[in-house]
Amino acid sequence: MSLNVPGLVSMVFFYLLVLGTGIWASMKSKQMRKSSQADQTEVSLLGNRGISLAVGVFTMTATWVGGGFIVGVTEMVYNPTMGLTWAVMPLCSALSLVAGGLFFAKRMRDRKYVTMMDPFQIKYGNLISGVLSVALLISDMLWVTGTLIGLGATMSVILDLPYTICIWISAAVAIVYTLMGGLYSVAYTDIIQLTLIFVSLWLCVPFILMYQHSADITKTAFNFTYQAPWIGSVDGDTVWRWIDNFLLLSLGNLGYQTFHQRTLSASSAFTARITCFIAGPLLLVFGIPSVLIGAVAASTDWNMTTYGSPSPYERGEASQILPIALQHFAPNYVSIIGIGAIAAAVMSSTDSALLSSASIFTSNIYKNILRTKASDRELQWVIRVTVVLVGLAGTSLTFFQNSVMVLWILGSDITYTIMFPQLVCVLFCNVSNGYGSIMGLLAGLLMRVLSGEPSIGLPVILHFPGCTLEDGVYVQRSPVRTICMLSNLVATLMFSYLASLLFNKGVIPERWDIYKVKTQKPTSNLVPLRDKEKPEVQNDTEAMLVTNLQD
């Protein structure tokens, strides 16, 4: 197979279009900084909290409809050991946005946090917030890796370009426009990208459905034809794992900074909530093309295709089923359109993860721990350097793993078992304190490590009910991630209450109370001060942190 020149030209055009939009948005961002008295860092990270409902819906939806979303759903529907029953990502993502709008968006936006780590820094201090921030940075890098793998596999199959070149060029484009304009560049390029994703995928679907060597997907959904029914099933041995994955992908999304960055940048708390409620159902619509393509691939006689036998699953290429289907089931120009959709999806998620990492590191580690007196200009450079470093690290990891779904689940594992229960406690439980948070983290992390993870070679030490030995490897049948998440939550609340009781009763001397449990203010008093009440402080988040340090 030779280089696909028309496809290469179309991709160059698309990249130039996205880059041009990013440059235009960066100019808008610079104008905003000059004309506004707002903190420059806040303009870069949150768009001066002026993102409208329309732009917010585009960028919220585009953030979740990434390469992992499109390629991963197709892979799971096609995989004969899983099927549609296990491809719950669209539904889980939709539910997570609705839940975020109901319980988190208003509370976070009203308090004018800059990142989701601000409440931790205010209530628990720098040590705990620093550790949690590092966990978030790791999850963001895994997110970048997963999305780029989806694009690299597609472009290398259809354009016949080296896998490495495809990934690095795409990552470079996303890094450049994120560097230039911050949230404004990310949000406005998301409009272009989401539009392209929707149009391109739905243009490809009719050609895939009409492929001559594929059986009727309505019949193969429940009947064994060329492989197991693509609808999939959940039996007694797998039901708890299915529940575990469902909760992981639903609640784990709420532990990502990328979600909270969208709500915090909204023009009001009301806009933040409505953005979530509109974007959630849209994710279901964007998941339909991937489901249909996966169903057709599972209903195809591969011996009659130009791909030939054995099937992609038997060759160990199930993770590349979307580009393979586009290449062999559709005309060349249609497969090129499909590449555009995947490239748009990848960059819409990659830039979000890059900006998320820059936000956490700059605001919660560099500014509030390493360099408390850093100037706005210095912080702008920190944002740029962080974007580059996280982009390079995430891109480098693409050579160690080729399953998009594994990386997506590993990233969500961190946000679900570690971040989500901690966030719930710090926002909604007044009793929580630094002592409980530390014990909760240790309990959740220890349980998760001992539970094992076959996808990364972590052996199972703690055997939950139903754990069985398969091909020399122990496999957990219990919902281990949910158990670890609940262990984190319960330990945090229990030890917080115990520490508060011991210090307030005088059992432990007050001089040992490093987290000031005895004098700790209730959560309602940790709302940021208004500028008119504290004029000497530059922004609301700094006011919160100064108050905490004075205590």
Coordinates of C-alpha atoms in Angstrom, one line a residue:
M1 CA 0.0 0.0 0.0
S2 CA 1.4 3.4 -1.0
L3 CA 1.0 6.8 0.7
N4 CA -2.6 8.1 0.5
V5 CA -1.9 11.5 -1.0
P6 CA -5.5 12.9 -1.0
G7 CA -5.9 11.8 2.6
L8 CA -2.7 13.5 3.5
V9 CA -3.7 16.7 1.8
S10 CA -7.1 16.7 3.6
M11 CA -5.4 16.2 7.0
V12 CA -3.0 19.0 6.4
F13 CA -6.0 21.3 5.5
F14 CA -7.8 20.2 8.7
Y15 CA -4.7 20.8 10.9
L16 CA -4.2 24.3 9.3
L17 CA -7.9 25.1 9.9
V18 CA -7.7 24.1 13.6
L19 CA -4.4 25.9 14.1
G20 CA -5.8 29.0 12.4
T21 CA -8.8 28.9 14.8
G22 CA -6.5 28.5 17.7
I23 CA -4.4 31.5 16.6
W24 CA -7.5 33.6 16.2
A25 CA -8.7 32.6 19.7
S26 CA -5.3 33.4 21.2
M27 CA -5.6 36.9 19.8
K28 CA -9.0 37.2 21.5
S29 CA -7.4 36.1 24.7
K30 CA -4.6 38.7 24.5
Q31 CA -7.2 41.4 23.8
M32 CA -9.1 40.3 26.9
R33 CA -6.0 40.5 29.1
K34 CA -5.3 44.0 27.9
S35 CA -8.8 45.4 28.2
S36 CA -9.7 43.6 31.4
Q37 CA -8.4 44.1 35.0
A38 CA -8.8 40.4 35.6
D39 CA -6.0 38.1 36.7
Q40 CA -4.0 37.1 33.5
T41 CA -3.7 33.5 34.8
E42 CA -7.5 33.3 35.3
V43 CA -8.0 34.6 31.7
S44 CA -5.7 31.8 30.4
L45 CA -7.1 29.0 32.5
L46 CA -10.8 30.0 32.7
G47 CA -11.4 32.5 29.9
N48 CA -12.1 35.2 32.5
R49 CA -15.2 33.2 33.5
G50 CA -17.0 34.4 30.5
I51 CA -17.7 31.3 28.4
S52 CA -21.3 31.5 27.1
L53 CA -23.8 28.7 27.1
A54 CA -23.4 27.9 23.4
V55 CA -19.6 27.7 23.5
G56 CA -19.7 25.9 26.8
V57 CA -21.9 23.1 25.4
F58 CA -19.5 22.7 22.4
T59 CA -16.4 22.5 24.6
M60 CA -18.0 20.3 27.2
T61 CA -19.2 17.8 24.7
A62 CA -16.0 17.9 22.6
T63 CA -13.9 17.3 25.7
W64 CA -15.6 13.9 26.3
V65 CA -16.0 12.9 22.7
G66 CA -12.3 12.1 22.2
G67 CA -10.3 9.5 20.4
G68 CA -10.8 7.0 23.3
F69 CA -14.5 7.6 23.1
I70 CA -14.9 7.0 19.4
V71 CA -12.3 4.2 18.9
G72 CA -12.9 2.6 22.3
V73 CA -16.7 2.2 21.8
T74 CA -16.2 0.7 18.4
E75 CA -13.6 -1.7 19.8
M76 CA -15.9 -2.9 22.6
V77 CA -18.9 -3.4 20.4
Y78 CA -16.9 -5.5 17.9
N79 CA -15.0 -7.5 20.5
P80 CA -16.9 -10.9 20.8
T81 CA -16.0 -11.2 24.5
M82 CA -17.7 -7.9 25.3
G83 CA -20.3 -6.3 22.9
L84 CA -22.6 -3.4 23.2
T85 CA -23.6 -4.4 26.8
W86 CA -20.0 -3.5 27.8
A87 CA -19.7 -0.4 25.6
V88 CA -21.2 1.9 28.3
M89 CA -18.9 4.9 27.8
P90 CA -21.5 7.1 26.1
L91 CA -24.2 6.4 28.7
C92 CA -21.8 6.7 31.6
S93 CA -20.4 10.0 30.3
A94 CA -23.8 11.4 29.8
L95 CA -24.9 10.4 33.3
S96 CA -21.7 11.9 34.8
L97 CA -22.4 15.3 33.2
V98 CA -26.0 15.3 34.5
A99 CA -24.8 14.3 38.0
G100 CA -22.1 17.0 37.8
G101 CA -24.7 19.6 36.9
L102 CA -27.0 18.6 39.7
F103 CA -24.5 18.3 42.5
F104 CA -21.1 19.9 41.7
A105 CA -21.4 22.7 39.1
K106 CA -23.2 25.3 41.2
R107 CA -21.3 24.7 44.4
M108 CA -17.9 25.0 42.7
R109 CA -18.9 27.9 40.4
D110 CA -20.5 30.0 43.2
R111 CA -17.3 29.7 45.3
K112 CA -15.2 30.9 42.3
Y113 CA -12.6 28.2 42.5
V114 CA -9.9 28.3 39.9
T115 CA -9.3 24.5 39.9
M116 CA -11.0 21.5 41.6
M117 CA -8.0 21.3 43.9
D118 CA -8.7 24.7 45.6
P119 CA -11.1 23.3 48.2
F120 CA -8.5 20.8 49.2
Q121 CA -5.8 23.4 49.5
I122 CA -8.1 25.6 51.6
K123 CA -9.3 23.0 54.0
Y124 CA -6.5 20.4 54.1
G125 CA -3.4 22.5 53.2
N126 CA -0.6 22.1 50.7
L127 CA 0.7 18.6 51.5
I128 CA -2.5 16.7 50.8
S129 CA -3.5 18.9 47.9
G130 CA -0.1 18.5 46.4
V131 CA -0.3 14.7 46.5
L132 CA -3.8 14.7 45.0
S133 CA -2.6 17.2 42.3
V134 CA 0.1 14.7 41.2
A135 CA -2.5 12.0 40.9
L136 CA -4.5 14.2 38.7
L137 CA -1.5 15.0 36.5
I138 CA -0.9 11.2 36.0
S139 CA -4.5 10.7 35.0
D140 CA -4.3 13.6 32.5
M141 CA -1.2 12.1 30.9
L142 CA -3.0 8.7 30.5
W143 CA -5.9 10.6 28.9
V144 CA -3.5 12.2 26.4
T145 CA -2.0 8.9 25.7
G146 CA -5.3 7.1 25.1
T147 CA -6.6 9.7 22.7
L148 CA -3.4 9.9 20.7
I149 CA -3.3 6.1 20.3
G150 CA -6.8 6.2 18.7
L151 CA -5.6 8.7 16.1
G152 CA -2.2 7.1 15.5
A153 CA -3.8 3.7 14.7
T154 CA -6.3 5.3 12.4
M155 CA -3.9 7.4 10.4
S156 CA -1.3 4.7 10.1
V157 CA -3.8 2.3 8.7
I158 CA -5.6 4.5 6.2
L159 CA -2.9 7.0 5.2
D160 CA -0.1 4.4 5.4
L161 CA 2.0 6.8 7.4
P162 CA 4.3 5.7 10.2
Y163 CA 2.5 5.4 13.5
T164 CA 5.0 7.6 15.3
I165 CA 4.8 10.4 12.8
C166 CA 1.0 10.5 13.0
I167 CA 1.0 10.8 16.8
W168 CA 3.7 13.4 17.1
I169 CA 2.3 15.7 14.4
S170 CA -1.1 15.6 16.0
A171 CA 0.2 16.2 19.5
A172 CA 2.4 19.1 18.2
V173 CA -0.6 20.9 16.7
A174 CA -2.7 20.5 19.9
I175 CA 0.2 21.7 22.0
V176 CA 0.9 24.7 19.9
Y177 CA -2.6 26.2 19.9
T178 CA -3.1 25.4 23.6
L179 CA 0.1 27.2 24.3
M180 CA -1.0 30.3 22.4
G181 CA -4.5 31.0 23.7
G182 CA -5.3 28.8 26.8
L183 CA -8.9 28.1 27.3
Y184 CA -10.1 30.5 24.6
S185 CA -8.1 28.5 22.0
V186 CA -9.3 25.2 23.4
A187 CA -13.0 26.3 23.5
Y188 CA -13.2 27.8 20.1
T189 CA -11.3 25.1 18.3
D190 CA -13.7 22.7 20.0
I191 CA -16.5 24.2 18.0
I192 CA -14.7 23.4 14.7
Q193 CA -13.7 20.0 16.0
L194 CA -17.1 18.9 17.3
T195 CA -18.9 20.0 14.1
L196 CA -16.4 18.0 12.1
I197 CA -16.8 14.9 14.3
F198 CA -20.6 15.0 14.0
V199 CA -20.7 15.5 10.2
S200 CA -17.9 13.1 9.4
L201 CA -19.0 10.2 11.4
W202 CA -22.6 10.3 10.2
L203 CA -21.4 10.6 6.6
C204 CA -19.4 7.4 7.0
V205 CA -22.2 5.4 8.7
P206 CA -24.4 4.8 5.6
F207 CA -21.5 3.5 3.5
I208 CA -20.5 1.1 6.4
L209 CA -24.0 -0.1 6.8
M210 CA -24.4 -0.9 3.1
Y211 CA -21.2 -3.0 2.9
Q212 CA -22.0 -6.0 0.8
H213 CA -20.2 -8.7 2.8
S214 CA -21.9 -7.8 6.1
A215 CA -25.0 -9.5 7.5
D216 CA -28.0 -7.6 8.8
I217 CA -26.9 -6.2 12.2
T218 CA -30.4 -6.6 13.6
K219 CA -30.1 -10.3 13.1
T220 CA -26.5 -10.7 14.3
A221 CA -27.3 -8.7 17.4
F222 CA -28.8 -11.8 19.0
N223 CA -27.6 -14.7 16.8
F224 CA -24.2 -16.3 16.3
T225 CA -23.3 -15.6 12.7
Y226 CA -19.6 -14.9 12.1
Q227 CA -18.9 -14.4 15.8
A228 CA -20.8 -14.0 19.1
P229 CA -23.8 -11.6 19.0
W230 CA -22.6 -8.0 19.1
I231 CA -25.2 -7.0 21.6
G232 CA -23.1 -8.8 24.3
S233 CA -24.2 -10.2 27.6
V234 CA -23.6 -10.1 31.3
D235 CA -23.8 -13.3 33.3
G236 CA -23.4 -14.2 36.9
D237 CA -19.6 -14.3 36.7
T238 CA -19.3 -10.8 35.2
V239 CA -22.2 -8.8 36.6
W240 CA -20.2 -7.3 39.4
R241 CA -17.3 -6.3 37.0
W242 CA -19.9 -4.7 34.7
I243 CA -21.3 -2.7 37.6
D244 CA -17.8 -1.8 38.6
N245 CA -17.0 -0.5 35.1
F246 CA -20.3 1.4 34.9
L247 CA -19.7 3.2 38.2
L248 CA -16.1 3.8 37.3
L249 CA -16.9 5.5 34.0
S250 CA -19.8 7.4 35.5
L251 CA -18.5 8.8 38.8
G252 CA -14.8 8.7 37.8
N253 CA -15.4 11.5 35.2
L254 CA -16.3 13.8 38.1
G255 CA -12.8 13.5 39.4
Y256 CA -11.3 15.0 36.3
Q257 CA -10.2 18.7 36.3
T258 CA -11.3 18.9 32.7
F259 CA -15.0 18.7 33.7
H260 CA -14.7 21.3 36.5
Q261 CA -12.7 23.6 34.3
R262 CA -15.7 23.8 32.0
T263 CA -18.1 24.6 34.8
L264 CA -15.8 27.1 36.5
S265 CA -15.2 29.0 33.2
A266 CA -19.0 29.4 32.7
S267 CA -20.4 33.0 32.8
S268 CA -22.6 32.0 35.8
A269 CA -23.6 29.0 38.0
F270 CA -26.8 28.7 36.1
T271 CA -25.0 28.5 32.8
A272 CA -22.6 25.9 34.2
R273 CA -25.5 23.7 35.2
I274 CA -27.4 24.0 31.9
T275 CA -24.2 23.3 30.0
C276 CA -24.0 19.9 31.7
F277 CA -27.6 19.1 31.2
I278 CA -27.4 19.8 27.4
A279 CA -24.0 18.2 26.8
G280 CA -24.9 15.0 28.6
P281 CA -27.6 13.8 26.1
L282 CA -25.5 15.0 23.2
L283 CA -22.8 12.4 24.1
L284 CA -25.4 9.6 23.5
V285 CA -25.9 11.0 19.9
F286 CA -22.1 11.0 19.3
G287 CA -21.8 7.4 20.5
I288 CA -24.3 6.0 18.0
P289 CA -22.0 6.0 14.9
S290 CA -19.3 4.1 16.8
V291 CA -21.8 1.5 17.9
L292 CA -23.1 1.0 14.4
I293 CA -19.6 0.6 12.9
G294 CA -18.7 -1.9 15.6
A295 CA -21.9 -3.8 14.9
V296 CA -21.2 -4.0 11.2
A297 CA -17.6 -5.2 11.9
A298 CA -19.0 -7.9 14.1
S299 CA -21.4 -9.0 11.4
T300 CA -18.9 -9.3 8.6
D301 CA -17.5 -12.3 6.8
W302 CA -13.8 -11.2 6.9
N303 CA -12.8 -13.9 4.5
M304 CA -14.7 -12.1 1.7
T305 CA -13.2 -8.7 2.5
T306 CA -10.0 -7.1 1.1
Y307 CA -8.7 -7.5 4.7
G308 CA -9.0 -11.3 4.5
S309 CA -8.9 -14.0 7.1
P310 CA -8.3 -14.3 10.0
S311 CA -10.4 -11.6 11.5
P312 CA -8.9 -8.5 13.2
Y313 CA -9.8 -10.0 16.6
E314 CA -8.0 -13.2 15.8
R315 CA -5.0 -11.2 14.7
G316 CA -5.0 -9.2 17.9
E317 CA -6.0 -6.0 16.0
A318 CA -9.4 -5.4 17.7
S319 CA -8.2 -2.0 19.0
Q320 CA -7.8 -0.9 15.4
I321 CA -11.2 -2.1 14.2
L322 CA -12.5 1.5 13.4
P323 CA -9.8 2.4 10.9
I324 CA -9.8 -1.1 9.5
A325 CA -13.6 -0.9 8.9
L326 CA -13.2 2.6 7.3
Q327 CA -10.5 1.4 5.0
H328 CA -12.1 -1.9 3.8
F329 CA -15.8 -1.2 4.1
A330 CA -16.0 2.3 2.5
P331 CA -14.7 4.2 -0.5
N332 CA -11.3 5.9 -0.1
Y333 CA -12.8 9.4 0.1
V334 CA -15.2 8.3 2.9
S335 CA -12.4 6.8 4.9
I336 CA -10.5 10.1 4.6
I337 CA -13.6 11.8 6.0
G338 CA -13.5 9.3 8.9
I339 CA -9.9 10.2 9.7
G340 CA -10.9 13.8 10.0
A341 CA -13.5 12.9 12.6
I342 CA -11.0 10.9 14.7
A343 CA -8.4 13.6 14.4
A344 CA -10.9 16.2 15.5
A345 CA -12.0 14.0 18.4
V346 CA -8.4 13.4 19.5
M347 CA -7.3 17.0 19.5
S348 CA -10.5 18.2 21.2
S349 CA -9.7 15.9 24.2
T350 CA -5.9 16.2 24.1
D351 CA -6.0 20.0 24.4
S352 CA -8.4 19.8 27.3
A353 CA -6.1 17.4 29.2
L354 CA -3.1 19.6 28.5
L355 CA -4.9 22.7 29.8
S356 CA -6.2 20.7 32.8
S357 CA -2.7 19.7 33.8
A358 CA -1.4 23.2 33.3
S359 CA -4.1 24.5 35.6
I360 CA -3.4 22.1 38.4
F361 CA 0.3 22.5 38.3
T362 CA 0.4 26.3 37.9
S363 CA -2.4 27.2 40.3
N364 CA -2.1 24.5 43.0
I365 CA 1.6 23.4 43.0
Y366 CA 3.7 26.2 41.6
K367 CA 1.8 29.3 42.7
N368 CA 0.6 28.1 46.1
I369 CA 3.5 25.8 47.1
L370 CA 6.7 26.4 45.2
R371 CA 6.5 30.2 44.3
T372 CA 3.8 32.0 46.3
K373 CA 5.0 35.4 45.1
A374 CA 5.3 34.5 41.4
S375 CA 4.2 37.2 39.0
D376 CA 1.5 36.9 36.3
R377 CA 4.2 36.8 33.6
E378 CA 6.1 34.0 35.4
L379 CA 2.9 32.0 35.7
Q380 CA 2.1 32.4 32.0
W381 CA 5.5 30.8 31.3
V382 CA 4.8 28.0 33.8
I383 CA 1.5 27.3 32.0
R384 CA 3.3 27.0 28.7
V385 CA 6.1 24.8 30.0
T386 CA 3.6 22.5 31.7
V387 CA 1.5 22.1 28.5
V388 CA 4.7 21.1 26.6
L389 CA 6.0 18.7 29.2
V390 CA 2.6 16.9 29.8
G391 CA 2.1 16.7 26.0
L392 CA 5.6 15.2 25.5
A393 CA 5.1 12.7 28.4
G394 CA 1.6 11.6 27.3
T395 CA 2.8 11.3 23.7
S396 CA 5.8 9.2 24.7
L397 CA 3.6 6.7 26.6
T398 CA 1.8 5.8 23.4
F399 CA 4.6 3.3 22.6
F400 CA 3.9 1.2 25.6
Q401 CA 0.2 0.3 25.2
N402 CA -2.0 -0.2 22.3
S403 CA -5.4 -0.6 23.9
V404 CA -7.4 2.7 24.1
M405 CA -9.9 1.2 26.6
V406 CA -7.2 0.0 29.0
L407 CA -5.7 3.5 29.2
W408 CA -9.1 5.1 29.6
I409 CA -10.0 2.8 32.4
L410 CA -6.6 3.2 34.2
G411 CA -7.0 7.0 34.1
S412 CA -10.6 6.8 35.4
D413 CA -9.3 4.3 38.0
I414 CA -7.3 7.1 39.6
T415 CA -10.1 9.7 39.5
Y416 CA -12.7 7.1 40.7
T417 CA -10.9 5.4 43.6
I418 CA -8.8 8.4 44.8
M419 CA -10.2 11.7 43.6
F420 CA -14.0 11.2 43.6
P421 CA -14.5 10.2 47.3
Q422 CA -12.0 12.9 48.4
L423 CA -13.9 15.5 46.4
V424 CA -17.3 14.4 47.9
C425 CA -15.9 14.7 51.4
V426 CA -14.2 18.1 51.0
L427 CA -17.3 19.6 49.4
F428 CA -20.2 18.0 51.2
C429 CA -19.0 16.7 54.5
N430 CA -18.2 19.3 57.2
V431 CA -16.7 16.6 59.4
S432 CA -13.9 15.8 57.0
N433 CA -10.4 17.0 57.8
G434 CA -6.7 16.5 56.9
Y435 CA -6.3 13.4 59.2
G436 CA -9.2 11.6 57.7
S437 CA -8.1 12.6 54.2
I438 CA -4.7 11.0 54.7
M439 CA -6.1 7.8 56.1
G440 CA -8.7 7.6 53.4
L441 CA -6.0 8.0 50.7
L442 CA -3.9 5.3 52.3
A443 CA -6.8 2.9 52.7
G444 CA -8.0 3.4 49.1
L445 CA -4.6 3.2 47.6
L446 CA -3.5 0.2 49.6
M447 CA -6.7 -1.7 48.7
R448 CA -6.3 -0.8 45.1
V449 CA -2.7 -2.0 44.9
L450 CA -3.4 -5.2 46.7
S451 CA -6.4 -5.9 44.5
G452 CA -4.1 -6.1 41.5
E453 CA -4.5 -5.0 37.9
P454 CA -3.8 -7.6 35.1
S455 CA -3.6 -5.0 32.3
I456 CA -0.5 -3.5 33.8
G457 CA 0.9 -6.7 35.3
L458 CA 0.1 -5.9 38.9
P459 CA -0.5 -9.2 40.8
V460 CA -3.5 -9.9 42.9
I461 CA -2.7 -10.2 46.5
L462 CA -6.0 -9.4 48.2
H463 CA -8.5 -12.0 46.9
F464 CA -12.1 -10.8 47.0
P465 CA -15.0 -13.3 46.8
G466 CA -15.2 -14.8 43.3
C467 CA -11.5 -14.4 42.5
T468 CA -10.4 -17.2 40.1
L469 CA -7.3 -18.4 38.5
E470 CA -7.4 -18.1 34.7
D471 CA -4.5 -19.1 32.5
G472 CA -2.1 -18.7 35.4
V473 CA -3.4 -15.2 36.4
Y474 CA -5.8 -14.4 39.2
V475 CA -8.9 -12.5 38.0
Q476 CA -11.2 -10.5 40.4
R477 CA -14.9 -11.0 39.9
S478 CA -15.9 -8.5 42.6
P479 CA -16.3 -4.8 42.0
V480 CA -12.9 -4.1 43.4
R481 CA -12.7 -0.4 42.2
T482 CA -16.0 0.4 43.9
I483 CA -14.8 -1.4 47.1
C484 CA -11.6 0.7 47.1
M485 CA -13.6 3.9 46.4
L486 CA -15.9 3.2 49.3
S487 CA -13.0 2.3 51.5
N488 CA -11.5 5.7 50.8
L489 CA -14.8 7.4 51.5
V490 CA -15.6 5.6 54.7
A491 CA -12.0 5.8 56.1
T492 CA -11.9 9.6 55.4
L493 CA -15.1 10.2 57.3
M494 CA -14.5 7.8 60.1
F495 CA -10.9 9.0 60.9
S496 CA -12.0 12.6 60.4
Y497 CA -14.6 12.2 63.1
L498 CA -12.3 10.3 65.3
A499 CA -9.5 12.9 65.1
S500 CA -12.0 15.7 65.7
L501 CA -13.4 13.9 68.7
L502 CA -9.9 13.2 70.2
F503 CA -8.7 16.8 69.8
N504 CA -11.9 18.5 71.0
K505 CA -12.1 16.2 74.0
G506 CA -8.5 17.0 74.9
V507 CA -7.4 13.4 74.6
I508 CA -4.7 14.5 72.3
P509 CA -2.9 17.8 73.1
E510 CA -3.9 20.7 70.9
R511 CA -0.2 21.5 70.1
W512 CA -0.1 18.3 68.1
D513 CA -3.1 19.4 66.0
I514 CA -1.3 20.3 62.8
Y515 CA -4.5 20.5 60.8
K516 CA -6.3 22.7 63.3
V517 CA -9.2 20.4 63.8
K518 CA -10.2 22.0 67.0
T519 CA -10.5 25.5 65.5
Q520 CA -11.5 24.4 62.0
K521 CA -14.1 26.6 60.4
P522 CA -17.2 25.0 58.8
T523 CA -17.2 24.6 55.1
S524 CA -19.7 27.3 54.6
N525 CA -17.2 29.8 55.8
L526 CA -14.6 28.8 53.2
V527 CA -16.4 30.7 50.4
P528 CA -13.9 33.1 48.7
L529 CA -13.9 36.7 49.8
R530 CA -15.1 39.3 47.3
D531 CA -12.5 41.7 46.0
K532 CA -14.3 44.6 47.6
E533 CA -13.9 42.9 51.0
K534 CA -10.3 42.1 50.5
P535 CA -8.9 44.7 48.0
E536 CA -5.3 43.9 48.5
V537 CA -5.6 40.3 47.3
Q538 CA -5.4 39.8 43.6
N539 CA -8.1 37.2 43.1
D540 CA -10.7 35.1 44.9
T541 CA -8.7 32.0 45.0
E542 CA -5.7 33.8 46.5
A543 CA -8.0 35.2 49.1
M544 CA -9.1 31.8 50.1
L545 CA -5.6 30.5 50.4
V546 CA -4.4 33.6 52.3
T547 CA -7.2 33.0 54.8
N548 CA -6.2 29.4 55.2
L549 CA -2.5 30.3 55.8
Q550 CA -3.5 32.9 58.4
D551 CA -5.4 30.3 60.3

